[in-house]
Short mmCIF file of C-alpha atoms and ligand atoms in Angstrom, two decimals:
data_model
loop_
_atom_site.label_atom_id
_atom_site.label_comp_id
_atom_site.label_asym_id
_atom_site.label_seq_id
_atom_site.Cartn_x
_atom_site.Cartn_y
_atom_site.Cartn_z
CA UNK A 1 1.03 -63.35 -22.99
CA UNK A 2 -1.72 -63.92 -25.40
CA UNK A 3 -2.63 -67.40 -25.54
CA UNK A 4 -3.04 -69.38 -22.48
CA UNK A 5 -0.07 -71.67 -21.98
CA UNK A 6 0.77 -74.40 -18.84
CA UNK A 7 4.53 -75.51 -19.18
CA UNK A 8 4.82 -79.13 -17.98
CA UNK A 9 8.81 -79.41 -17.97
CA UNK A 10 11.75 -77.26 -16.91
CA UNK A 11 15.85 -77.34 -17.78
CA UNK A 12 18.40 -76.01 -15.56
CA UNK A 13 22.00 -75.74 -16.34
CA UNK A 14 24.65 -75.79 -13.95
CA UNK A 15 28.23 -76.73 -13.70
CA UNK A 16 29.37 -80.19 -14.34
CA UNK A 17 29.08 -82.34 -10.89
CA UNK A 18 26.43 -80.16 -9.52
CA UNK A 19 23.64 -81.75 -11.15
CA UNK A 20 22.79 -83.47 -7.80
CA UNK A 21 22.86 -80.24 -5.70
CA UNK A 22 20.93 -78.75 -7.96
CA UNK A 23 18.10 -81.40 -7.87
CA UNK A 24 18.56 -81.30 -4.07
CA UNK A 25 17.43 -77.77 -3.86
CA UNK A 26 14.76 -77.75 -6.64
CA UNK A 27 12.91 -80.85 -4.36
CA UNK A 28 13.27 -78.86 -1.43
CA UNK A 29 11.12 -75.64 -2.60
CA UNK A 30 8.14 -78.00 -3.03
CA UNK A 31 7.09 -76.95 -6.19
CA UNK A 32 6.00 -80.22 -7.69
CA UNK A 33 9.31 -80.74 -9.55
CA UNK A 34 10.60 -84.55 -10.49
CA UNK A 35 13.63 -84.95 -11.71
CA UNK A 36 13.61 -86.18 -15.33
CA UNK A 37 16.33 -86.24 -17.78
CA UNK A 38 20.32 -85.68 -16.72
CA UNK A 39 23.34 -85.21 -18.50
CA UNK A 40 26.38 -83.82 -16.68
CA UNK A 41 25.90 -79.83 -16.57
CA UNK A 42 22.12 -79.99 -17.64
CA UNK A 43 18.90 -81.10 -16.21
CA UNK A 44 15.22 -81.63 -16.86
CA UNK A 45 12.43 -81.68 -14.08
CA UNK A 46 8.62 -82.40 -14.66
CA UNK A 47 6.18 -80.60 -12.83
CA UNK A 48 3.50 -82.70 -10.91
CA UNK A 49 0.74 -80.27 -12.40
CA UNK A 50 0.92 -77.73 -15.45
CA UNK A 51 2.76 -74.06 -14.49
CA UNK A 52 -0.02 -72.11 -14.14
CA UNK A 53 1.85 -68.80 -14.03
CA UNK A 54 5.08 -69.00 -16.29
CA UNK A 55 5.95 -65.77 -15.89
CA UNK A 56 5.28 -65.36 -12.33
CA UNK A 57 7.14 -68.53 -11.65
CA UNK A 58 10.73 -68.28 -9.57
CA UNK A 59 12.59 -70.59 -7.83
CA UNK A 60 15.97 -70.22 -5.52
CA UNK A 61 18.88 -71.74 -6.67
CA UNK A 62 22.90 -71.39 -5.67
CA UNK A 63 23.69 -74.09 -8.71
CA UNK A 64 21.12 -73.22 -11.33
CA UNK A 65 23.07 -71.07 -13.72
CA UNK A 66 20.24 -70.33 -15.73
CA UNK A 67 16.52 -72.14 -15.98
CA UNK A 68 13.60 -72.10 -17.95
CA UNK A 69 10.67 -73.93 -19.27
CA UNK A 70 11.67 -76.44 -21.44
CA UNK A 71 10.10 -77.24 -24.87
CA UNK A 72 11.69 -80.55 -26.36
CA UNK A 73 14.58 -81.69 -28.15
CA UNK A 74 15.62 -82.43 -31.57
CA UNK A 75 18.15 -85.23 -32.88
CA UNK A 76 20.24 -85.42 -36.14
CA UNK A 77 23.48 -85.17 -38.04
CA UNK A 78 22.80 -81.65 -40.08
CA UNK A 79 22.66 -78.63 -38.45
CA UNK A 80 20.12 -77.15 -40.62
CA UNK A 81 17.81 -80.32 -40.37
CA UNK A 82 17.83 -79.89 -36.71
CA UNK A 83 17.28 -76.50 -36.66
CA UNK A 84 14.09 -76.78 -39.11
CA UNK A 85 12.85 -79.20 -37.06
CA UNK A 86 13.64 -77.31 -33.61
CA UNK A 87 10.50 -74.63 -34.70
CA UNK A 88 8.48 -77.55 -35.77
CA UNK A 89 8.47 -78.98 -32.37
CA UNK A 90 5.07 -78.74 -31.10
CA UNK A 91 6.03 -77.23 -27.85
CA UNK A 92 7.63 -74.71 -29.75
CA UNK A 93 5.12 -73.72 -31.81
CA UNK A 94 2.65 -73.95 -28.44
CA UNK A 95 4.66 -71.50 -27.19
CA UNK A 96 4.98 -69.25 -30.27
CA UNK A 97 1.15 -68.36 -29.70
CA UNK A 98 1.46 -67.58 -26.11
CA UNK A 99 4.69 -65.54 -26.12
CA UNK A 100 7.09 -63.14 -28.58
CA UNK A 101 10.28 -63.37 -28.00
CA UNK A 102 12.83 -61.15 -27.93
CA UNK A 103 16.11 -62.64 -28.07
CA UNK A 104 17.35 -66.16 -28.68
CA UNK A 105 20.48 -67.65 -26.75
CA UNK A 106 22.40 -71.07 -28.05
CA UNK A 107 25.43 -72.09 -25.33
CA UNK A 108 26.87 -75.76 -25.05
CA UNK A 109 26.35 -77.61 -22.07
CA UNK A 110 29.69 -77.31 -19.92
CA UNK A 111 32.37 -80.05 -21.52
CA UNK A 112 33.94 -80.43 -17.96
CA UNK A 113 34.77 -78.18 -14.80
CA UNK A 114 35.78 -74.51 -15.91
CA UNK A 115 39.22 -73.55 -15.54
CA UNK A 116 40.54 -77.03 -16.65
CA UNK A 117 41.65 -78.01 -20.08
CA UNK A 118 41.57 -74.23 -20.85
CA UNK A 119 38.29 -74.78 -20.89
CA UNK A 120 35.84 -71.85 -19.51
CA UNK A 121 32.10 -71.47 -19.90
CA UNK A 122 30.88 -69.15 -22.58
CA UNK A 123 30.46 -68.15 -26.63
CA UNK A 124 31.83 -71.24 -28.67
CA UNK A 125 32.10 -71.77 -32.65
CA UNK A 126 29.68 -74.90 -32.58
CA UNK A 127 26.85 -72.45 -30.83
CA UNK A 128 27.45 -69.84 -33.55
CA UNK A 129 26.27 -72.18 -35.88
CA UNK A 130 23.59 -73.67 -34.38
CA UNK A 131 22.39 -69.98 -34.00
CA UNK A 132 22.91 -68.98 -37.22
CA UNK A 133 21.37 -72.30 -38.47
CA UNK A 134 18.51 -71.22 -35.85
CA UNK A 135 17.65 -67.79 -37.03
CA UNK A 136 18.32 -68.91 -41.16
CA UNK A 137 14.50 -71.24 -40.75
CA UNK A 138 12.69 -68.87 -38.98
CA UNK A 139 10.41 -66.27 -39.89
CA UNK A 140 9.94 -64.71 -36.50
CA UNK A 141 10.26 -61.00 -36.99
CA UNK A 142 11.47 -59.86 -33.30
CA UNK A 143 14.52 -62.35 -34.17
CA UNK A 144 15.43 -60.80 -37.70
CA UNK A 145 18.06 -58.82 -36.06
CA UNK A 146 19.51 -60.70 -33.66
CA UNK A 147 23.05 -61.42 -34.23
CA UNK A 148 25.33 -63.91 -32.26
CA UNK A 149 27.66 -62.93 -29.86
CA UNK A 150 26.72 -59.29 -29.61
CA UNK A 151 23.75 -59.54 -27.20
CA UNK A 152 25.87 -58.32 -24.43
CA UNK A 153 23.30 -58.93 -21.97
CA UNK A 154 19.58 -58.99 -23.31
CA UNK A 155 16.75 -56.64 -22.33
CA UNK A 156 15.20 -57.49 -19.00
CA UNK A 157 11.91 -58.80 -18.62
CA UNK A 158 11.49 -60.20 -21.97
CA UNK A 159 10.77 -63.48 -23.11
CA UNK A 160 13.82 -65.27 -24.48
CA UNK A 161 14.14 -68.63 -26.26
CA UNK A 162 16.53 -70.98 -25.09
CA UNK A 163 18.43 -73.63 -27.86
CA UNK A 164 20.89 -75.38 -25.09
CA UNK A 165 23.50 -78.05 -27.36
CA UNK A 166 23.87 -81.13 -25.23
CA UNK A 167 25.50 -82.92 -27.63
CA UNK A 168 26.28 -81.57 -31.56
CA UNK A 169 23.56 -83.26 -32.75
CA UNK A 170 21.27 -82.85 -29.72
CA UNK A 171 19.71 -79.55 -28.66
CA UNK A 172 16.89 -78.88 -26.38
CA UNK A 173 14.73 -76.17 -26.62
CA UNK A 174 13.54 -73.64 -23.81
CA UNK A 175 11.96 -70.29 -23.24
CA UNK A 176 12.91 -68.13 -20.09
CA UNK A 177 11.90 -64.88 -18.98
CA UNK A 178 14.74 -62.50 -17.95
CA UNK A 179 13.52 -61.07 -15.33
CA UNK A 180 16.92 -62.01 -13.17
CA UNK A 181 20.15 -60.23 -13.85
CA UNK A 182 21.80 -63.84 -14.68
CA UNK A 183 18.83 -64.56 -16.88
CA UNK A 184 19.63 -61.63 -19.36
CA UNK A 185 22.87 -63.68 -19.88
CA UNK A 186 23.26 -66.31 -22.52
CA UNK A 187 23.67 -70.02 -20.60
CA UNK A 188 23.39 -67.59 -17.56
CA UNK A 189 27.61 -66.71 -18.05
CA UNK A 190 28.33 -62.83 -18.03
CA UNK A 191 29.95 -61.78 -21.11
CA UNK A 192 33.35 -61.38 -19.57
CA UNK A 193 36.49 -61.60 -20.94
CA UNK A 194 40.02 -62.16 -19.37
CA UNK A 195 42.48 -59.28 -19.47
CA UNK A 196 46.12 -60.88 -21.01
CA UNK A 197 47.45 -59.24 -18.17
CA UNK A 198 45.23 -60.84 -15.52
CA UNK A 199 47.27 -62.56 -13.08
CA UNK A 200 44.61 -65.61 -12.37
CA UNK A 201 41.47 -67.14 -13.38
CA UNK A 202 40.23 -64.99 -9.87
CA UNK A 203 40.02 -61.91 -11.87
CA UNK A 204 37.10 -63.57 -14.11
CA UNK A 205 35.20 -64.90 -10.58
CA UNK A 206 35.75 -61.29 -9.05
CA UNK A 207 34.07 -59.50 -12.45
CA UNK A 208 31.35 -61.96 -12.37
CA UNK A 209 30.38 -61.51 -8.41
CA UNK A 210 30.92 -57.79 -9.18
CA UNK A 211 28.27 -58.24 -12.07
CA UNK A 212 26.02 -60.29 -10.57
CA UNK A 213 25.57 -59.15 -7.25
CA UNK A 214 25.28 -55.25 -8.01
CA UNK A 215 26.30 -54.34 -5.17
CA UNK A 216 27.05 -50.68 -4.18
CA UNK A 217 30.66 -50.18 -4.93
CA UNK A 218 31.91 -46.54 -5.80
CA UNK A 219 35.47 -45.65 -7.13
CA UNK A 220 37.61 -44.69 -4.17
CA UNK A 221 36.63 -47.09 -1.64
CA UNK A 222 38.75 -49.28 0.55
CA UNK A 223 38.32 -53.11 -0.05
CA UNK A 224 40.49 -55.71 2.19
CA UNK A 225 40.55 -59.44 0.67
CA UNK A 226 41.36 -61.79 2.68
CA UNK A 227 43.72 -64.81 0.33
CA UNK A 228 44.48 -62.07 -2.59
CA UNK A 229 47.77 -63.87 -3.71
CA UNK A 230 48.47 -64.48 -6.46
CA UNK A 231 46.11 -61.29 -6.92
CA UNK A 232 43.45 -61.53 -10.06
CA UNK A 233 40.32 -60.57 -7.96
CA UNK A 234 42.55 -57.50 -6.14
CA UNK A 235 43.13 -56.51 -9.99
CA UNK A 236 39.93 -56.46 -11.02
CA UNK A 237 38.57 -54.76 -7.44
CA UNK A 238 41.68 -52.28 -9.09
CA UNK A 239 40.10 -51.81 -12.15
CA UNK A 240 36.65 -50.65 -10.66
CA UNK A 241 38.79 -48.08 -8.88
CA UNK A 242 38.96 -49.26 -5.26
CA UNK A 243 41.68 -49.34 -2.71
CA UNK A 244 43.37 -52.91 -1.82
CA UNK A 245 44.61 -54.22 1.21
CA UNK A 246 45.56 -57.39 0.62
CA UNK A 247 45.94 -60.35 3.13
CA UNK A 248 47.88 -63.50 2.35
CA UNK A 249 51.22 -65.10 3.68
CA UNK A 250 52.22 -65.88 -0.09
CA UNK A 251 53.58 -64.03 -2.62
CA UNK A 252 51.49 -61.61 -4.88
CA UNK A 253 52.66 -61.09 -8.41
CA UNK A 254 55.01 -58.18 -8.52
CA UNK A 255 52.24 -56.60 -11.33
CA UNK A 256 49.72 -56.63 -8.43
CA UNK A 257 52.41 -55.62 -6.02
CA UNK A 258 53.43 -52.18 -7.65
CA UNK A 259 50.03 -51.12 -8.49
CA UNK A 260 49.70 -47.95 -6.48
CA UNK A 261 46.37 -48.52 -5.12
CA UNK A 262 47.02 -51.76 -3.71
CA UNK A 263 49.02 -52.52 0.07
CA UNK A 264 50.22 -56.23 1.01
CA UNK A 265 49.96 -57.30 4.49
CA UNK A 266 52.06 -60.70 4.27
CA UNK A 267 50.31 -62.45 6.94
CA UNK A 268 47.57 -64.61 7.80
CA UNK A 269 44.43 -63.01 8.48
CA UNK A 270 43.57 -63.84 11.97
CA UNK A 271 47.25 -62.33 13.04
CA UNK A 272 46.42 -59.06 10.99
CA UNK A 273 46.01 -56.25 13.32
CA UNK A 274 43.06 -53.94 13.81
CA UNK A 275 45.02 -50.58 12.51
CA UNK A 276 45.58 -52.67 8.50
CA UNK A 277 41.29 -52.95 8.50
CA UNK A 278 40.61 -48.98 9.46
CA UNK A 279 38.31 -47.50 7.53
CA UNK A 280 37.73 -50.49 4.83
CA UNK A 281 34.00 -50.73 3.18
CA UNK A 282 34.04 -54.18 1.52
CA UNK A 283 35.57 -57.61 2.65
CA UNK A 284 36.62 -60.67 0.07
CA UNK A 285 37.92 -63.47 0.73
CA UNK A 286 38.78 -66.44 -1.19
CA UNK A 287 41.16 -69.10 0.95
CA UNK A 288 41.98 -72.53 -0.31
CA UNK A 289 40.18 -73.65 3.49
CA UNK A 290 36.96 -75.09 4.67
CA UNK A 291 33.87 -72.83 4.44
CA UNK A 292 33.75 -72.60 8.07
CA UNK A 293 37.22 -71.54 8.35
CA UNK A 294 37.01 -68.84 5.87
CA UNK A 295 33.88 -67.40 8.19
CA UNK A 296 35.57 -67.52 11.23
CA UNK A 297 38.09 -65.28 9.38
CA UNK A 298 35.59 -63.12 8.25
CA UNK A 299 33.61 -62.78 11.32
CA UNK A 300 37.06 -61.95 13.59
CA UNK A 301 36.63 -59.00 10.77
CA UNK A 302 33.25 -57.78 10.64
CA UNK A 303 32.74 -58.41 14.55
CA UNK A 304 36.14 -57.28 16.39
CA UNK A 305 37.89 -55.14 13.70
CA UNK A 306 36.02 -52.69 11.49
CA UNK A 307 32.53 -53.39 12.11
CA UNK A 308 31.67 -50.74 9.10
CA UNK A 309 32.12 -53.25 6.86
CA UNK A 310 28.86 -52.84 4.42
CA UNK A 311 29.64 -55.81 2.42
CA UNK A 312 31.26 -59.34 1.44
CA UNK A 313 31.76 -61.20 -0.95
CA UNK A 314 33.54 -64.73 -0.02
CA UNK A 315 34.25 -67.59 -2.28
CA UNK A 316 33.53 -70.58 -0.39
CA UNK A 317 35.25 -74.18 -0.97
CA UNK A 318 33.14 -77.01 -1.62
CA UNK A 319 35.87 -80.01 -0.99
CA UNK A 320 33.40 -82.53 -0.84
CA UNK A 321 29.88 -81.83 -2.72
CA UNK A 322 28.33 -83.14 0.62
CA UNK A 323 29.49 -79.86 1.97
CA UNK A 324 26.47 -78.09 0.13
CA UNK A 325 23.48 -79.13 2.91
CA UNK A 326 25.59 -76.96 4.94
CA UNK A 327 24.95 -73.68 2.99
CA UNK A 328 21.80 -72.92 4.60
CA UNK A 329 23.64 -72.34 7.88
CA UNK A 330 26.55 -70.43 6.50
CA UNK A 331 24.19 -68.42 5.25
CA UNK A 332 22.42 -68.34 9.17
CA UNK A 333 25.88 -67.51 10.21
CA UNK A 334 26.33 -64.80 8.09
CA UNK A 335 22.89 -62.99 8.43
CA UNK A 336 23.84 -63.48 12.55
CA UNK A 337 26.51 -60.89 12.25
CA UNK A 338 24.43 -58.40 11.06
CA UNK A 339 23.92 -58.95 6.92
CA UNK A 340 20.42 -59.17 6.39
CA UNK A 341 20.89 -59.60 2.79
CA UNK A 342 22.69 -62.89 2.14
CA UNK A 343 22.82 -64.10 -1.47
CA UNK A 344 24.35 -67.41 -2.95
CA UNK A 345 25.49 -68.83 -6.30
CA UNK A 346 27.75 -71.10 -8.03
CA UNK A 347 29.33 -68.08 -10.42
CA UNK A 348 29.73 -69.60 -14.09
CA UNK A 349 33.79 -69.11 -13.50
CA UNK A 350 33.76 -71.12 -9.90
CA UNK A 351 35.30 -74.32 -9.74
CA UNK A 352 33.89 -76.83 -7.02
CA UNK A 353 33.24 -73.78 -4.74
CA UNK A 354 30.19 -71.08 -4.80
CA UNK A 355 30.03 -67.14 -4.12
CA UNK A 356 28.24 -66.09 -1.36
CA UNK A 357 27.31 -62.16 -1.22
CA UNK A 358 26.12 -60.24 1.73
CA UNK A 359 25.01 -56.75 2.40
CA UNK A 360 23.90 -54.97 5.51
CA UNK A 361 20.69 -54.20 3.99
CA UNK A 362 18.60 -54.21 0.78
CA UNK A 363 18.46 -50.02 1.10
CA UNK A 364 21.86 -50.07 0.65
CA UNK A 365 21.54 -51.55 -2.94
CA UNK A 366 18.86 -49.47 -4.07
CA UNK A 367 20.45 -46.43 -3.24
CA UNK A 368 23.46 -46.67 -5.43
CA UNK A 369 21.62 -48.45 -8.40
CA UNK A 370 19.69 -46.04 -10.57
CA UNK A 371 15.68 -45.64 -11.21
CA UNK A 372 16.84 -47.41 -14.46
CA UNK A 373 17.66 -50.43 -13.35
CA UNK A 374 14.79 -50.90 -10.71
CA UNK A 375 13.18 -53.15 -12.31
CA UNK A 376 15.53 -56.02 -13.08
CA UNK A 377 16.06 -58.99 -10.17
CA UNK A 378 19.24 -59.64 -8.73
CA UNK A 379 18.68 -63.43 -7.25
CA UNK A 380 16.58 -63.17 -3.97
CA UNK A 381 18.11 -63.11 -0.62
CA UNK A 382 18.80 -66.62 0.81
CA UNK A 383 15.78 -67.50 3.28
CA UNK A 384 18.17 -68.95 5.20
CA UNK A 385 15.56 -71.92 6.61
CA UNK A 386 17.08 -75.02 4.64
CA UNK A 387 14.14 -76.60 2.69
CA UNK A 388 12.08 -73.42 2.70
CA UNK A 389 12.94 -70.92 -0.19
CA UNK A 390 12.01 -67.53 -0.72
CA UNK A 391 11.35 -66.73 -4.55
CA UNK A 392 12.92 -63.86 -6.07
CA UNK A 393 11.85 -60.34 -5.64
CA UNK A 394 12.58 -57.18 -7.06
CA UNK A 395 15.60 -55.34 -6.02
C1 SAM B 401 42.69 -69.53 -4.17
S1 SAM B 401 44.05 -68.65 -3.58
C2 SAM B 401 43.48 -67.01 -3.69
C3 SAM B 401 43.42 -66.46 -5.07
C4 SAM B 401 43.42 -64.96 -5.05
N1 SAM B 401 42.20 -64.43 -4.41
C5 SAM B 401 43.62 -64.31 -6.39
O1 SAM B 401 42.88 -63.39 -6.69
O2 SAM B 401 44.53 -64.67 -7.13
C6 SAM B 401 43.99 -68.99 -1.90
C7 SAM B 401 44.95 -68.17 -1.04
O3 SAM B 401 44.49 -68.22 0.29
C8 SAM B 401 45.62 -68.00 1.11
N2 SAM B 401 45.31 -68.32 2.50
C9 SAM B 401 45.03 -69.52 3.06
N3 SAM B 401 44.80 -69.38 4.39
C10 SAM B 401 44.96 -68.06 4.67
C11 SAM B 401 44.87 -67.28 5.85
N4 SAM B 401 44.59 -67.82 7.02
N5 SAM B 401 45.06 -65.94 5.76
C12 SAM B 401 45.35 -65.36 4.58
N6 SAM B 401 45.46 -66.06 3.43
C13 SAM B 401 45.27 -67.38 3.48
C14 SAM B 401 46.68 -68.89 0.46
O4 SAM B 401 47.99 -68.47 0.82
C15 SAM B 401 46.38 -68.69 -1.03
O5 SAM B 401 47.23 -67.73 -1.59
#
C-alpha cells in the first residue's frame, strides 16, 4: 500500500437471520467493533479507533460469508448515476491512493434463506448490471479487463473492491483483501453450479465444504456419511472419485443407489456394525437431529469403530439460532477426540445449520496441497475458548 490509510467501518455479509450471530461473534474478539447499520443478510460495524493495519487485519467468523472494510453507500433510481457517484465517494477515492485493485465483485444481499423460493445465493442479472454500470465510469486500468461472471475465483492476496446491492437503488461500497480462500469468491459464494442430475440441494453444500475446507481428499478413498439419503452430498463425494458407504434408514434415490462406487447400509448409525466402517478415511454426516446428537454419532465412529478416520465434515442443525453459543463447545468436543484442526462456517448453500470441518492435524493439509497454493488462507482453526478468537493463519 502506498498511501497511508485507517479504515473506520467494516461490512459483513451473511445469511439472512444470522445477522445477530454474526454481531455476537464480532463483539466477542474484542476488536473495537460496534455494530452500526443492519439489513437482513448484511451488516456494518464501526471500529472504536481507525484500522491501523488493513491488510494485516483478520477476524474469526462461522457466519461472516465474506467481510471487508467498508467505504460508503450511494442512493438513486439510475444505475449509471449511482455508479458515477459510487467512485466519487470520498472513501473511495481515499482508498484509490492507498490501494490498486485487482478485481471488483457486485452480489445482492441474500433476498431470503437459500434453498427456498428457488432462491440460492450467487451471480444474478441485477449485479451484472450494476457491474457493468461499475466498470463503464471508471478509468482504473487493473479493472479494464475484468468481465462479470468469469472471475471464477480471483487471485489471492490482492486487493479487491467490494459493490454489495442492498437494495436496487442502494449499494455499498467495500474493499477486501483475499487473502482467505472464501475471500477470492464474489459475496464469499463458490462458483458452483448444480448438476440437473443432482439428487438434492446437498450436492451444492458437499462441493462447497469440499471447496472451502481443502482438505486432503484423493480419488480412491473410502468416505462413510452418516444421513446420505436422499444422496446429493454421496454424489458429489462420487464425483471427486471416492468410495461411499452410506448410512440412513430411508430410501436413497435409485440414481445414487446403482452407482457402482457407492454401498447402502439401511440403518441407523449407532446400530451400524464395526465391519461396514473398515478401512474408511473420511466421515460426513448431515442428520435432520440436534448438533449434539449428530456428535454422539460421530464420536461412537471415530472413538469405537475406525479410529483412522483423518477427517469430518458434519453439517450441524441450528433449530433454534440460540443454539449458536453452543458452537464453541462442539467444537471442544470435537478437538477432544483427537482433531486438532477444527474449522466452522455457515457454507453460502446451508440453510439454518453451519459446516463444521475437522482434521487430525494441520500437516495433513499441507501435505496434499501443492507449494502453489501455500500461500492462500483457508479460515483459521476454531480456538475453541468461546469469546477468545484466534485470527487466521496461513495454511
Ligand atoms: C438432511 S437429510 C440428509 C441429506 C443427504 N445427506 C443428502 O445428501 O441428500 C437427513 C437424513 O438423516 C437421516 N437420519 C436421521 N437420523 C439418523 C440416524 N440416526 N442414522 C442415520 N441416518 C439418520 C434421515 O433419515 C434423513 O434421510
Amino acid at each position: 500500500m502506498s498511501t497511508p490509510w485507517h479504515p473506520q467501518f467494516l461490512f459483513a455479509v451473511c445469511q439472512t437471520g444470522a445477522e445477530a450471530a454474526l454481531k455476537r461473534e464480532f463483539v466477542a474478539q474484542n476488536l473495537g467493533l460496534r455494530p452500526s447499520f443492519s439489513r437482513p443478510g448484511f451488516v456494518t460495524f464501526k471500529f472504536d479507533q481507525p484500522c491501523e493495519n488493513p491488510q494485516g487485519f483478520q477476524l474469526h467468523s462461522t457466519f461472516a460469508r465474506t467481510w471487508g472494510f467498508s467505504l460508503g453507500k450511494v442512493s438513486g433510481d439510475h444505475a449509471s448515476e449511482l455508479a458515477a457517484a459510487s467512485w466519487q465517494l470520498p472513501g473511495v477515492a481515499e482508498v484509490l491512493m492507498a490501494i490498486k485493485p485487482r478485481d471488483l465483485h457486485v452480489w445482492q444481499r441474500d433476498r431470503v434463506m437459500p434453498g427456498e423460493d428457488g432462491f440460492e445465493p450467487g451471480p444474478t442479472a441485477l449485479a451484472a448490471e450494476v457491474d457493468a454500470a461499475l466498470i463503464a465510469n471508471s478509468s482504473i486500468e487493473s479493472l479494464q479487463s475484468h468481465r462479470y461472471g468469469q472471475q471464477g475465483a480471483s487471485q489471492p492476496n490482492t486487493w479487491i473492491l467490494d459493490a454489495v446491492i442492498v437494495e436496487p437503488g442502494e449499494w455499498w461500497l467495500g474493499c477486501h483483501h483475499a487473502s482467505r480462500r472464501a475471500a477470492c469468491w464474489v459475496g464469499g459464494v463458490p462458483p458452483i453450479g448444480q448438476p440437473e442430475e443432482a439428487v438434492s440441494r446437498a450436492y451444492l453444500k458437499m462441493c462447497e465444504a469440499l471447496e472451502w475446507s481443502a482438505l486432503p481428499i484423493a480419488r480412491g478413498e473410502i468416505c462413510v456419511e452418516l444421513g446420505c439419503s436422499p444422496g446429493g452430498a454421496a454424489q458429489a463425494l462420487l464425483d471427486k472419485g471416492l468410495f461411499v458407504v452410506g448410512i440412513d434408514p430411508a430410501e436413497v434415490d435409485p440414481v445414487v443407489e446403482a452407482h457402482p462406487n457407492f454401498v447402502h447400509v439401511r440403518r441407523r448409525s449407532l446400530d451400524v456394525p464395526k465391519r461396514d466402517f473398515q478401512r474408511a478415511k473420511w466421515l460426513t454426516a448431515d442428520m435432520n437431529v440436534p448438533p449434539s446428537y449428530t456428535l454422539d454419532a460421530v464420536e461412537d465412529v471415530v472413538l469405537h469403530k475406525t479410529p483412522s478416520i483423518r477427517g469430518l465434515v458434519l453439517t450441524l442443525k441450528l433449530a433454534d439460532w440460540s443454539l449458536t453459543s453452543e458452537i464453541g463447545n462442539l467444537v471442544k468436543r470435537v478437538r477432544s477426540w483427537g482433531y486438532r484442526d477444527v474449522r466452522t462456517r455457515q457454507l453460502a448453500f446451508n440453510r439454518q445449520e453451519f459446516c463444521l470441518v475437522a482434521l487430525k492435524s494441520r500437516a495433513q493439509r499441507r501435505i496434499k496441497r501443492g507449494a502453489s497454493q501455500r500461500r492462500i488462507r483457508t479460515d483459521a482453526p476454531h480456538s475453541g475458548v468461546p469469546g477468545k478468537m484466534h485470527g487466521e493463519s496461513p495454511s
